[in-house]
Short mmCIF file of C-alpha atoms (C1' of nucleotides) in Angstrom, two decimals:
data_model
loop_
_atom_site.label_atom_id
_atom_site.label_comp_id
_atom_site.label_asym_id
_atom_site.label_seq_id
_atom_site.Cartn_x
_atom_site.Cartn_y
_atom_site.Cartn_z
CA MET A 176 -9.95 -3.33 -22.76
CA ILE A 177 -7.48 -3.07 -21.44
CA ARG A 178 -5.11 0.15 -20.84
CA LEU A 179 -2.25 1.20 -20.33
CA TYR A 180 0.54 4.11 -18.79
CA ASP A 181 2.36 4.14 -22.62
CA THR A 182 5.84 5.91 -21.73
CA ALA A 183 6.31 7.08 -25.45
CA ARG A 184 3.20 9.15 -25.23
CA ALA A 185 3.20 10.00 -21.07
CA GLU A 186 -0.30 9.19 -20.56
CA VAL A 187 -2.77 6.06 -20.06
CA ARG A 188 -4.24 4.24 -23.62
CA ASP A 189 -5.65 1.22 -24.96
CA LEU A 190 -3.93 -1.58 -25.17
CA SER A 191 -3.41 -1.25 -29.35
CA LEU A 192 -2.57 -4.19 -30.06
CA ARG A 193 -0.81 -5.41 -33.81
CA ARG A 194 -3.18 -8.36 -33.99
CA PRO A 195 -6.15 -8.57 -31.87
CA GLY A 196 -6.10 -11.30 -29.30
CA ARG A 197 -2.78 -11.76 -29.25
CA VAL A 198 0.25 -10.10 -26.84
CA SER A 199 3.89 -9.77 -28.30
CA MET A 200 6.25 -7.99 -25.68
CA TYR A 201 9.57 -7.60 -25.37
CA VAL A 202 10.74 -7.03 -21.67
CA CYS A 203 14.70 -6.45 -21.26
CA GLY A 204 16.22 -9.53 -18.66
CA PRO A 205 19.42 -8.87 -17.02
CA THR A 206 22.98 -8.78 -17.74
CA VAL A 207 24.11 -12.49 -15.94
CA ASP A 208 27.17 -11.01 -14.13
CA ASN A 209 26.20 -11.16 -10.61
CA LEU A 210 23.97 -12.12 -8.46
CA PRO A 211 20.15 -11.03 -9.34
CA HIS A 212 18.80 -8.07 -6.88
CA LEU A 213 15.67 -7.00 -5.56
CA GLY A 214 15.29 -4.42 -8.37
CA HIS A 215 14.86 -7.93 -10.50
CA GLY A 216 13.25 -9.63 -8.51
CA ARG A 217 10.64 -6.78 -9.04
CA PHE A 218 10.83 -6.30 -12.75
CA THR A 219 9.95 -10.04 -13.62
CA LEU A 220 7.13 -9.56 -11.06
CA VAL A 221 5.17 -6.90 -12.50
CA TRP A 222 5.85 -8.29 -16.06
CA ASP A 223 4.66 -11.28 -14.71
CA VAL A 224 1.69 -10.44 -13.15
CA ALA A 225 0.87 -8.07 -16.56
CA ARG A 226 1.42 -11.24 -18.78
CA ARG A 227 -0.61 -13.42 -16.50
CA TRP A 228 -3.24 -10.35 -16.43
CA PHE A 229 -3.20 -10.61 -20.33
CA THR A 230 -3.55 -14.61 -20.52
CA PHE A 231 -6.10 -14.14 -18.21
CA GLN A 232 -8.58 -11.72 -20.52
CA GLY A 233 -7.44 -14.49 -22.69
CA LEU A 234 -5.45 -12.57 -25.00
CA SER A 235 -3.00 -15.06 -26.53
CA VAL A 236 0.78 -13.98 -24.70
CA HIS A 237 4.46 -14.16 -26.76
CA TYR A 238 6.64 -13.29 -23.97
CA VAL A 239 10.54 -12.27 -25.00
CA SER A 240 13.24 -11.48 -22.22
CA ASN A 241 16.22 -11.85 -23.02
CA ILE A 242 19.61 -12.64 -21.39
CA THR A 243 23.16 -10.27 -21.67
CA ASP A 244 26.37 -12.57 -21.61
CA VAL A 245 28.84 -10.09 -23.15
CA GLU A 246 29.20 -7.63 -21.75
CA ASP A 247 32.19 -5.04 -19.64
CA LYS A 248 30.60 -5.76 -15.78
CA ILE A 249 31.01 -10.08 -17.08
CA ILE A 250 34.77 -9.48 -18.67
CA THR A 251 35.99 -7.77 -15.17
CA ARG A 252 34.82 -10.56 -13.12
CA ALA A 253 35.69 -13.27 -15.25
CA ARG A 254 39.19 -11.69 -15.87
CA ARG A 255 39.23 -10.56 -11.62
CA GLU A 256 38.08 -15.23 -10.78
CA SER A 257 40.76 -15.78 -14.05
CA ARG A 258 37.85 -18.12 -15.66
CA SER A 259 35.85 -17.79 -18.88
CA GLU A 260 33.27 -15.31 -19.81
CA THR A 261 31.82 -18.25 -20.93
CA GLU A 262 31.39 -19.69 -17.04
CA VAL A 263 30.49 -16.39 -15.66
CA ALA A 264 27.82 -16.21 -17.68
CA ALA A 265 26.44 -19.51 -17.50
CA GLN A 266 26.74 -19.60 -13.13
CA PHE A 267 24.61 -16.47 -13.38
CA GLU A 268 22.03 -16.86 -15.70
CA ALA A 269 21.54 -20.42 -13.93
CA GLU A 270 20.91 -18.36 -10.29
CA TRP A 271 19.09 -16.30 -12.76
CA TRP A 272 16.51 -18.28 -13.31
CA ASP A 273 16.31 -19.99 -10.26
CA ALA A 274 15.88 -16.85 -8.65
CA MET A 275 12.65 -16.63 -10.91
CA ASP A 276 11.72 -20.36 -10.60
CA ARG A 277 11.10 -20.02 -6.81
CA LEU A 278 9.24 -15.92 -7.31
CA GLY A 279 6.79 -17.82 -8.87
CA VAL A 280 7.75 -16.42 -12.21
CA ILE A 281 6.51 -17.99 -15.21
CA ARG A 282 10.26 -18.57 -18.08
CA PRO A 283 9.98 -16.34 -20.95
CA ASP A 284 9.12 -18.23 -24.14
CA ASP A 285 12.14 -16.97 -25.87
CA SER A 286 15.07 -15.92 -24.46
CA PRO A 287 17.51 -14.95 -26.47
CA HIS A 288 21.07 -15.09 -25.67
CA ALA A 289 22.99 -12.28 -27.07
CA THR A 290 26.00 -13.80 -28.42
CA ARG A 291 23.71 -15.78 -30.31
CA TYR A 292 22.77 -12.63 -32.25
CA ILE A 293 26.38 -11.52 -33.62
CA PRO A 294 25.27 -11.85 -37.11
CA GLU A 295 22.86 -9.96 -36.86
CA MET A 296 24.16 -7.37 -35.58
CA ILE A 297 26.99 -7.06 -37.03
CA GLU A 298 24.86 -6.36 -40.49
CA LEU A 299 22.42 -4.09 -38.75
CA ILE A 300 25.74 -1.86 -38.01
CA ALA A 301 27.03 -2.56 -41.84
CA SER A 302 23.78 -1.14 -42.95
CA PHE A 303 24.24 2.13 -40.20
CA LEU A 304 27.66 3.06 -41.72
CA GLU A 305 26.65 2.15 -45.06
CA ARG A 306 24.12 4.81 -44.27
CA ASP A 307 26.14 6.75 -42.18
CA VAL A 308 24.47 6.72 -39.57
CA ALA A 309 27.11 5.14 -37.96
CA TYR A 310 30.93 5.88 -37.75
CA VAL A 311 34.13 4.30 -37.27
CA THR A 312 36.53 5.79 -34.13
CA SER A 313 39.87 4.28 -32.95
CA ASP A 314 38.00 2.20 -30.36
CA GLY A 315 34.90 1.36 -32.11
CA VAL A 316 31.32 2.01 -34.35
CA TYR A 317 29.29 4.59 -32.82
CA PHE A 318 25.40 5.29 -33.23
CA ASP A 319 24.78 9.45 -34.76
CA VAL A 320 22.24 10.31 -33.23
CA SER A 321 21.39 13.17 -34.85
CA THR A 322 20.10 11.28 -37.75
CA VAL A 323 17.34 10.74 -35.85
CA PRO A 324 14.64 12.64 -36.34
CA ASP A 325 12.53 12.72 -32.55
CA TYR A 326 15.34 11.83 -31.21
CA GLY A 327 14.99 11.81 -27.04
CA LEU A 328 10.93 11.18 -27.30
CA LEU A 329 11.03 8.50 -24.39
CA ALA A 330 13.25 10.73 -22.18
CA GLY A 331 10.98 13.06 -22.60
CA GLN A 332 13.37 16.20 -24.02
CA PRO A 333 15.15 17.01 -27.11
CA LEU A 334 18.25 16.53 -28.18
CA GLU A 335 20.00 19.78 -27.80
CA SER A 336 18.26 20.40 -23.92
CA LEU A 337 20.29 16.16 -23.51
CA ARG A 338 23.25 17.14 -25.29
CA ALA A 339 23.65 19.83 -22.15
CA GLY A 340 23.19 17.21 -19.51
CA ALA A 341 25.41 15.26 -20.71
CA ARG A 342 28.76 14.76 -18.92
CA VAL A 343 32.36 15.19 -20.09
CA GLU A 344 33.25 13.04 -22.55
CA GLU A 345 36.80 11.07 -22.28
CA ASN A 346 35.93 9.98 -26.28
CA ASN A 347 36.68 13.00 -28.25
CA GLU A 348 36.33 10.70 -31.52
CA LYS A 349 32.65 11.65 -31.03
CA ARG A 350 30.61 13.42 -32.51
CA SER A 351 28.04 13.84 -29.86
CA PRO A 352 27.94 12.24 -26.02
CA LEU A 353 24.98 11.10 -26.65
CA ASP A 354 26.07 9.08 -29.53
CA PHE A 355 26.53 5.31 -28.23
CA ALA A 356 28.93 2.34 -29.08
CA LEU A 357 27.45 -0.31 -31.44
CA TRP A 358 30.62 -1.90 -32.20
CA LYS A 359 33.56 -1.78 -28.81
CA ASN A 360 37.10 -3.18 -30.80
CA ALA A 361 38.48 -5.86 -29.48
CA LYS A 362 41.09 -5.42 -26.78
CA PRO A 363 43.95 -8.33 -25.39
CA ASP A 364 42.11 -11.42 -24.19
CA GLU A 365 38.68 -10.14 -24.45
CA PRO A 366 35.42 -12.04 -26.18
CA SER A 367 35.38 -10.72 -29.48
CA TRP A 368 33.40 -11.92 -33.40
CA PRO A 369 35.41 -11.07 -36.57
CA ALA A 370 33.76 -7.60 -38.79
CA SER A 371 34.27 -6.02 -41.64
CA PHE A 372 34.57 -3.02 -40.10
CA GLY A 373 36.92 -4.53 -37.24
CA GLU A 374 37.27 -7.38 -34.77
CA GLY A 375 35.33 -7.00 -31.63
CA ARG A 376 31.94 -7.51 -29.96
CA PRO A 377 28.79 -5.25 -29.92
CA GLY A 378 27.17 -2.45 -27.68
CA TRP A 379 24.32 -3.45 -25.45
CA HIS A 380 22.16 -0.89 -26.86
CA THR A 381 22.33 -4.00 -30.41
CA GLU A 382 21.04 -6.74 -28.64
CA CYS A 383 17.75 -5.92 -28.10
CA VAL A 384 16.62 -4.71 -31.17
CA VAL A 385 18.01 -7.36 -32.95
CA MET A 386 16.10 -9.68 -30.90
CA ALA A 387 13.30 -8.41 -30.82
CA LEU A 388 12.30 -7.28 -34.14
CA GLY A 389 14.45 -10.75 -35.27
CA LEU A 390 11.78 -13.35 -32.39
CA LEU A 391 8.75 -10.97 -32.50
CA GLY A 392 8.49 -8.87 -35.67
CA GLU A 393 7.99 -5.30 -36.43
CA ASP A 394 5.35 -3.26 -35.04
CA PHE A 395 5.29 -5.84 -32.59
CA ASP A 396 3.29 -4.42 -29.14
CA LEU A 397 5.09 -4.12 -26.15
CA HIS A 398 8.89 -3.25 -24.46
CA CYS A 399 8.71 -2.80 -20.89
CA GLY A 400 12.08 -2.60 -18.53
CA GLY A 401 12.63 -1.09 -15.83
CA LEU A 402 12.75 2.99 -15.31
CA ASP A 403 16.60 3.19 -15.38
CA LEU A 404 16.57 1.93 -19.01
CA LYS A 405 14.29 4.50 -20.71
CA PHE A 406 17.08 6.57 -20.84
CA PRO A 407 19.29 5.76 -22.92
CA HIS A 408 19.04 2.30 -23.60
CA HIS A 409 16.07 2.17 -24.66
CA GLU A 410 15.92 5.68 -26.71
CA ASN A 411 18.75 4.01 -28.38
CA GLU A 412 16.67 0.95 -29.18
CA ARG A 413 14.64 2.94 -31.10
CA ALA A 414 16.70 5.41 -32.59
CA GLN A 415 18.43 2.15 -34.17
CA ALA A 416 15.08 1.05 -35.51
CA GLU A 417 13.90 4.12 -36.99
CA ALA A 418 17.27 4.17 -38.80
CA ALA A 419 16.87 0.82 -39.15
CA HIS A 420 13.27 2.07 -40.88
CA ARG A 421 12.02 -0.72 -39.14
CA ALA A 422 8.56 -0.44 -37.46
CA PHE A 423 9.56 -0.91 -33.16
CA ALA A 424 7.60 -1.39 -30.44
CA ARG A 425 4.32 0.52 -30.31
CA HIS A 426 3.83 1.37 -26.09
CA TRP A 427 6.94 1.34 -24.28
CA ALA A 428 5.74 0.35 -20.52
CA HIS A 429 8.13 1.32 -17.70
CA ASN A 430 8.32 -0.05 -13.74
CA GLY A 431 9.89 1.77 -10.52
CA TRP A 432 12.10 1.50 -8.55
CA VAL A 433 13.31 -0.72 -5.80
CA MET A 434 14.28 2.24 -3.07
CA VAL A 435 16.61 1.58 0.16
CA GLY A 436 15.60 3.98 2.62
CA ASP A 437 15.60 7.12 0.30
CA ASP A 438 17.91 5.96 -2.60
CA LYS A 439 17.01 4.06 -5.64
CA MET A 440 18.74 0.81 -5.65
CA SER A 441 21.87 0.14 -7.67
CA LYS A 442 24.42 -1.94 -9.17
CA SER A 443 25.86 1.62 -9.21
CA LEU A 444 25.31 3.51 -5.96
CA GLY A 445 26.85 -0.60 -4.89
CA ASN A 446 23.24 -0.29 -1.76
CA PHE A 447 22.04 -3.23 -3.74
CA THR A 448 20.67 -6.09 -2.36
CA SER A 449 20.57 -9.78 -3.68
CA LEU A 450 16.88 -11.76 -4.42
CA THR A 451 18.75 -14.81 -4.17
CA ASP A 452 19.25 -13.87 0.67
CA LEU A 453 15.75 -12.71 0.37
CA LEU A 454 14.06 -16.02 -1.23
CA GLU A 455 16.52 -18.57 0.88
CA LYS A 456 15.35 -15.82 3.97
CA THR A 457 11.21 -15.26 3.00
CA ASP A 458 8.19 -17.02 1.52
CA PRO A 459 8.66 -16.44 -2.03
CA ARG A 460 4.37 -15.04 -2.25
CA ALA A 461 5.91 -12.55 -0.36
CA TYR A 462 7.48 -9.75 -1.61
CA ARG A 463 4.70 -10.53 -4.72
CA LEU A 464 2.28 -9.70 -2.34
CA LEU A 465 5.11 -6.63 -1.80
CA VAL A 466 4.95 -6.13 -5.23
CA LEU A 467 0.66 -6.58 -6.17
CA ARG A 468 0.29 -4.01 -3.11
CA SER A 469 1.80 -1.09 -5.02
CA HIS A 470 1.61 0.47 -8.39
CA TYR A 471 4.56 -0.97 -10.48
CA ARG A 472 5.25 2.69 -11.28
CA SER A 473 5.61 3.49 -8.18
CA PRO A 474 8.48 3.23 -6.21
CA ILE A 475 8.41 0.57 -3.41
CA GLU A 476 10.26 -0.39 -0.37
CA ILE A 477 11.66 -2.77 0.26
CA SER A 478 12.91 -3.61 4.35
CA PRO A 479 12.32 -6.21 6.46
CA ALA A 480 9.65 -4.54 7.92
CA THR A 481 7.53 -4.51 4.94
CA ILE A 482 8.65 -7.59 4.33
CA ALA A 483 7.09 -9.25 7.51
CA ASP A 484 4.23 -6.86 6.97
CA ALA A 485 3.48 -8.91 4.17
CA GLU A 486 3.76 -12.03 5.11
CA ARG A 487 1.61 -11.63 7.96
CA ALA A 488 -1.08 -10.57 5.26
CA LEU A 489 -0.11 -13.63 3.66
CA GLY A 490 -0.94 -15.73 7.05
CA ARG A 491 -4.59 -14.03 6.39
CA LEU A 492 -4.41 -16.00 2.61
CA ASP A 493 -3.13 -18.81 3.66
CA ALA A 494 -6.24 -18.74 5.87
CA LEU A 495 -9.19 -18.26 3.88
CA ALA A 496 -7.52 -21.37 1.83
CA ARG A 497 -7.49 -23.39 4.97
CA ARG A 498 -10.94 -22.92 6.14
CA PHE A 499 -12.32 -23.82 2.84
CA ASP A 500 -9.30 -26.24 1.39
CA LEU A 501 -8.93 -24.45 -1.95
CA PRO A 502 -6.31 -25.67 -4.52
CA GLU A 503 -3.31 -24.05 -5.43
CA LEU A 504 -3.76 -21.96 -8.24
CA GLY A 505 -1.34 -19.56 -9.80
CA GLY A 506 1.92 -21.74 -9.61
CA GLU A 507 2.10 -22.68 -13.14
CA ARG A 508 0.14 -20.86 -15.88
CA PHE A 509 -3.49 -20.54 -14.65
CA GLU A 510 -5.76 -20.04 -17.15
CA LEU A 511 -9.23 -19.37 -16.72
CA ALA A 512 -11.00 -17.58 -19.02
CA SER A 513 -12.97 -15.00 -18.60
CA SER A 514 -16.45 -17.02 -19.26
CA GLN A 515 -15.80 -18.77 -16.53
CA PRO A 516 -19.67 -19.02 -14.81
CA TRP A 517 -18.99 -16.62 -11.85
CA ALA A 518 -21.24 -16.94 -8.83
CA GLU A 519 -23.69 -14.40 -7.36
CA GLU A 520 -21.94 -13.47 -5.31
CA SER A 521 -18.85 -13.33 -6.71
CA LEU A 522 -19.40 -11.67 -10.38
CA GLU A 523 -19.31 -8.66 -8.71
CA LEU A 524 -16.08 -8.72 -7.16
CA TYR A 525 -14.61 -10.24 -10.63
CA GLU A 526 -16.53 -7.60 -12.40
CA ARG A 527 -14.61 -4.64 -9.82
CA VAL A 528 -10.84 -6.34 -9.92
CA VAL A 529 -11.23 -6.80 -13.91
CA ALA A 530 -12.30 -3.39 -14.01
CA PHE A 531 -8.83 -2.42 -11.40
CA MET A 532 -6.51 -4.56 -13.24
CA ASN A 533 -7.37 -3.14 -16.69
CA ASP A 534 -7.45 0.21 -15.59
CA ASP A 535 -2.97 0.48 -16.00
CA LEU A 536 -2.77 -2.80 -14.02
CA ASN A 537 -4.34 -1.17 -11.26
CA THR A 538 -3.41 -4.13 -8.89
CA PRO A 539 -2.76 -1.79 -5.53
CA LEU A 540 -7.12 -2.06 -5.78
CA ALA A 541 -7.50 -4.67 -6.71
CA VAL A 542 -5.88 -6.40 -3.83
CA ALA A 543 -8.32 -3.53 -1.49
CA GLU A 544 -10.99 -5.31 -3.07
CA LEU A 545 -9.61 -8.56 -2.67
CA PHE A 546 -8.92 -8.35 1.08
CA GLU A 547 -12.35 -7.04 1.68
CA ALA A 548 -13.79 -10.07 0.38
CA LEU A 549 -12.00 -11.97 2.38
CA SER A 550 -14.33 -10.39 5.44
CA VAL A 551 -17.06 -10.87 3.75
CA ALA A 552 -16.53 -14.55 3.08
CA ASN A 553 -15.29 -15.12 6.66
CA ALA A 554 -18.46 -13.85 8.12
CA SER A 555 -20.56 -14.85 6.29
CA ALA A 556 -19.08 -18.78 7.11
CA ASP A 557 -19.51 -17.79 10.94
CA GLU A 558 -23.01 -16.78 9.78
CA GLY A 559 -23.71 -20.04 8.44
CA ARG A 560 -23.63 -19.38 4.87
CA VAL A 561 -21.70 -22.05 3.93
CA ALA A 562 -22.28 -22.33 0.52
CA ALA A 563 -22.17 -18.65 -0.49
CA ALA A 564 -18.61 -18.40 1.77
CA ARG A 565 -17.26 -20.72 -0.20
CA ARG A 566 -17.24 -19.30 -4.26
CA LEU A 567 -17.14 -16.11 -2.85
CA ALA A 568 -13.54 -17.76 -1.85
CA GLU A 569 -12.87 -19.90 -4.59
CA ALA A 570 -13.42 -16.33 -6.11
CA ILE A 571 -10.48 -15.08 -4.38
CA ASN A 572 -8.31 -17.85 -4.96
CA SER A 573 -8.92 -17.93 -8.97
CA LEU A 574 -8.03 -14.05 -9.03
CA PHE A 575 -5.17 -14.01 -6.58
CA GLY A 576 -4.00 -17.47 -8.74
CA ALA A 577 -4.69 -14.75 -12.05
CA MET A 578 -1.91 -12.40 -11.42
CA GLY A 579 0.54 -15.57 -9.65
CA LEU A 580 -0.20 -15.46 -6.42
CA THR A 581 -0.75 -18.88 -5.23
CA LEU A 582 -3.03 -19.15 -2.09
CA LEU A 583 -1.33 -22.33 0.44
CA ALA A 584 -3.74 -24.15 2.63
CA GLY A 585 -0.85 -26.27 3.48
CA SER A 586 -0.13 -29.12 3.74
CA TYR A 587 1.84 -31.50 5.70
CA VAL A 588 2.81 -34.87 7.26
CA LEU A 589 0.96 -35.98 10.82
CA ASP A 590 3.64 -37.86 12.50
CA GLU A 591 2.82 -40.56 15.11
CA VAL A 592 3.82 -38.51 18.10
CA ALA A 593 1.44 -35.97 17.55
CA GLU A 594 -1.38 -37.77 16.23
CA LYS A 595 -1.50 -39.43 19.43
CA LEU A 596 -1.65 -35.67 21.55
CA VAL A 597 -3.83 -34.61 18.69
CA LEU A 598 -6.38 -37.58 19.89
CA GLU A 599 -5.47 -37.92 23.52
CA ARG A 600 -6.50 -33.70 23.56
CA ASP A 601 -9.26 -33.80 22.12
CA ALA A 602 -10.73 -36.39 24.35
CA ALA A 603 -9.55 -34.19 27.94
CA ARG A 604 -11.63 -31.54 26.26
CA LEU A 605 -14.40 -33.87 25.65
CA ALA A 606 -14.29 -34.73 29.49
CA ARG A 607 -13.69 -30.64 30.65
CA ASN A 608 -10.60 -31.75 31.69
CA TRP A 609 -8.69 -27.96 30.66
CA ALA A 610 -5.09 -29.62 32.79
CA ASP A 611 -4.50 -31.82 30.54
CA ALA A 612 -5.95 -29.84 27.35
CA ASP A 613 -4.28 -27.11 28.02
CA ARG A 614 -0.72 -29.52 28.65
CA LEU A 615 -1.49 -31.90 25.47
CA ARG A 616 -1.53 -28.34 23.69
CA ASP A 617 1.82 -27.13 25.60
CA GLU A 618 3.94 -30.00 24.37
CA LEU A 619 2.71 -29.59 20.78
CA VAL A 620 3.66 -26.13 20.47
CA ALA A 621 6.68 -27.54 21.91
CA ARG A 622 7.06 -30.41 18.63
CA GLY A 623 6.62 -27.50 16.64
CA TRP A 624 3.07 -27.04 15.89
CA ILE A 625 0.49 -24.32 15.68
CA VAL A 626 -3.07 -25.36 17.37
CA GLU A 627 -6.12 -24.41 16.89
CA ASP A 628 -9.53 -26.35 17.83
CA GLY A 629 -12.29 -26.62 15.13
CA ALA A 630 -15.76 -27.16 14.84
CA LEU A 631 -14.70 -30.50 14.44
CA GLY A 632 -11.76 -30.75 17.25
CA THR A 633 -7.80 -29.74 17.02
CA VAL A 634 -6.52 -28.85 14.33
CA ILE A 635 -2.24 -28.82 13.56
CA ARG A 636 -0.35 -27.00 11.37
CA ARG A 637 2.93 -26.44 10.37
CA PRO A 638 3.38 -22.49 10.64
"C1'" G B 245 21.25 24.50 -15.57
"C1'" G B 246 17.08 20.54 -18.63
"C1'" C B 247 13.58 17.04 -17.74
"C1'" G B 248 10.48 14.19 -14.68
"C1'" G B 249 8.13 12.77 -10.10
"C1'" C B 250 7.22 12.26 -4.53
"C1'" G B 251 5.77 14.68 0.33
"C1'" U B 252 -1.17 10.26 3.13
"C1'" G B 253 -2.46 8.72 10.23
"C1'" G B 254 2.56 4.33 14.49
"C1'" C B 255 4.43 1.93 9.35
"C1'" C B 256 3.36 0.25 4.16
"C1'" G B 257 0.79 2.48 0.83
"C1'" A B 258 -3.88 3.45 -2.49
"C1'" G B 259 -6.88 7.60 -3.91
"C1'" C B 260 -5.71 12.81 -7.90
"C1'" G B 261 -13.08 17.81 -6.81
"C1'" G B 262 -17.56 15.52 -2.67
"C1'" U B 263 -18.04 9.24 -0.72
"C1'" U B 264 -14.77 4.63 4.47
"C1'" A B 265 -9.16 1.88 0.67
"C1'" G B 266 -6.51 -1.34 0.82
"C1'" G B 267 -2.87 -4.45 4.87
"C1'" C B 268 -0.02 -5.05 9.26
"C1'" A B 269 0.88 -3.08 14.16
"C1'" G B 270 -2.57 -0.75 18.20
"C1'" G B 271 -6.87 -0.42 21.61
"C1'" G B 272 -12.21 -2.10 22.59
"C1'" G B 273 -16.02 -5.93 22.13
"C1'" C B 274 -18.04 -10.39 19.85
"C1'" C B 275 -17.50 -16.19 19.75
"C1'" U B 276 -13.99 -19.67 22.73
"C1'" G B 277 -13.39 -22.99 29.03
"C1'" C B 278 -8.50 -20.79 28.17
"C1'" A B 279 -6.03 -19.45 23.36
"C1'" A B 280 -5.68 -19.89 18.58
"C1'" A B 281 -8.34 -18.72 13.68
"C1'" G B 282 -12.87 -15.37 12.50
"C1'" C B 283 -15.85 -11.47 13.05
"C1'" C B 284 -17.63 -6.48 14.88
"C1'" C B 285 -15.75 -1.64 16.19
"C1'" C B 286 -11.88 2.28 16.81
"C1'" G B 287 -7.77 6.12 14.84
"C1'" U B 288 -10.36 10.27 11.65
"C1'" A B 289 -3.90 11.93 7.73
"C1'" C B 290 -3.35 14.23 3.84
"C1'" U B 291 4.89 19.60 3.93
"C1'" C B 292 3.97 24.84 4.39
"C1'" C B 293 0.88 29.34 2.61
"C1'" G B 294 -1.99 31.53 -0.64
"C1'" G B 295 -5.81 31.44 -4.75
"C1'" U B 296 -10.39 29.03 -7.50
"C1'" U B 297 -14.75 26.59 -6.02
"C1'" C B 298 -20.50 25.62 -3.07
"C1'" G B 299 -17.04 22.54 -1.75
"C1'" A B 300 -9.32 20.27 -2.24
"C1'" A B 301 -5.56 14.85 -0.11
"C1'" U B 302 -7.18 16.00 -4.91
"C1'" C B 303 -7.08 22.24 -9.56
"C1'" C B 304 -3.67 26.66 -10.04
"C1'" G B 305 0.96 29.74 -7.78
"C1'" G B 306 4.78 29.99 -4.45
"C1'" A B 307 7.65 28.40 -0.55
"C1'" C B 308 10.18 23.95 1.67
"C1'" G B 309 12.27 19.07 1.79
"C1'" C B 310 13.49 14.75 -0.72
"C1'" C B 311 14.52 12.02 -5.12
"C1'" G B 312 15.72 10.22 -9.83
"C1'" C B 313 17.54 10.85 -15.06
"C1'" C B 314 20.75 13.74 -18.62
"C1'" U B 315 26.49 7.78 -17.49
"C1'" C B 316 26.27 1.58 -16.58
"C1'" C B 317 22.23 -0.27 -13.62
"C1'" A B 318 15.12 -3.60 -13.95
#
RNA sequence: GGCGGCGUGGCCGAGCGGUUAGGCAGGGGCCUGCAAAGCCCCGUACUCCGGUUCGAAUCCGGACGCCGCCUCCA
């Protein structure tokens, strides 16, 4: 049984599925107005790991994640750069998918775009107006949050106390500062669509309700996103579903922040680092390992030091892959039924990892377990119990693969010069001519190779 | 003001009543011609002050420090 923290109930509970064996999940995606930042990298990795784990446990997953392609910041940027909103959105969506591919994040089964769901949104807003849970002001249509009895469920506080803390609102036509825009009336030269309640464009909170219900149906299983979406975004999605009398998410799950020093990294603070930059400078797997080494609900600190730390740890994993010549797993959708016959040496490891993962995706404990097993596998091999060591190494590889982390034995083409140097060095070593052997090693190192002495002689690889 | 979270060894980061977390870095050793890789051993941490308990990093109370949400944000 998989257990997961549910924000709506503020407790870890059994994942209760609409249909046994199938998980429907909706993950709030990006607004494509800029390069993806580290926070985007974290949430996509966290929910990618969840998805892969569910699959690994034999569940069939329907994963939906949206692209918000109509929004204030896109308009602002288009204006500033004198080009169309469509162009801006297309550019950054391309950047988005490029980064996701490099991170090894499996693409969603569906990635709906807000602009393709305008009619459905208009229909929903019209029904709210009809039923008087929304009202028209001079700048658009607003949702009246007081019509939803348990508004504030996700925020963990009642409407009155949320209202008490709300900042002074510039729009005094709103009945409550918490009321949110369903529809923004068109301004000159902005993208807009016709509607019975006026030409305009949708507010942000409506698209996800329409797309989640449209693609996953009522009473879908899991709604995920960053902690900053808990309130007001997810609260407002919920409110609309309630108002529409449609069963919404059974579970709500939120991942923690990426921190920069002591502060949350965010667009508004302007302290964000682009994911694209990170991926150019480092092995993308280092970020995945970093994410796996802390719990998804905890804040993580991403810095050059923590990334370097993860890269070195990764080095040990890759060394295992080299030692046992392990196959590359996890790169694409890696599925391995839990019924796979696990060798005696690895069954216990498998069971412990499964127990940790199924308990609210405790990846840090799972990873710790796998690193311990890594030492055991190496020790066994050192002691000559090679077959047992290999089976354990294969289990480690599979379990990391299940989390989307691919261990790389590394492949490279030996050039003629390197090949010749290796042969010469082996000959020198055989003749116990250490001076020549060391000189030849220096030459290989100078040519960019890492040189190790294996049981069969000189082994070289690229860093 | 309301709500929520955090403070762990050099760094990152788990644990959430009794047992070694794990990684990285560092020290010592084994192996090796040397080096690398690998293995073994080592640091003996829990912001502070009280309390509960046979026993607390873990529960309760208080203090201090920090962060987040209540506004767009993953």
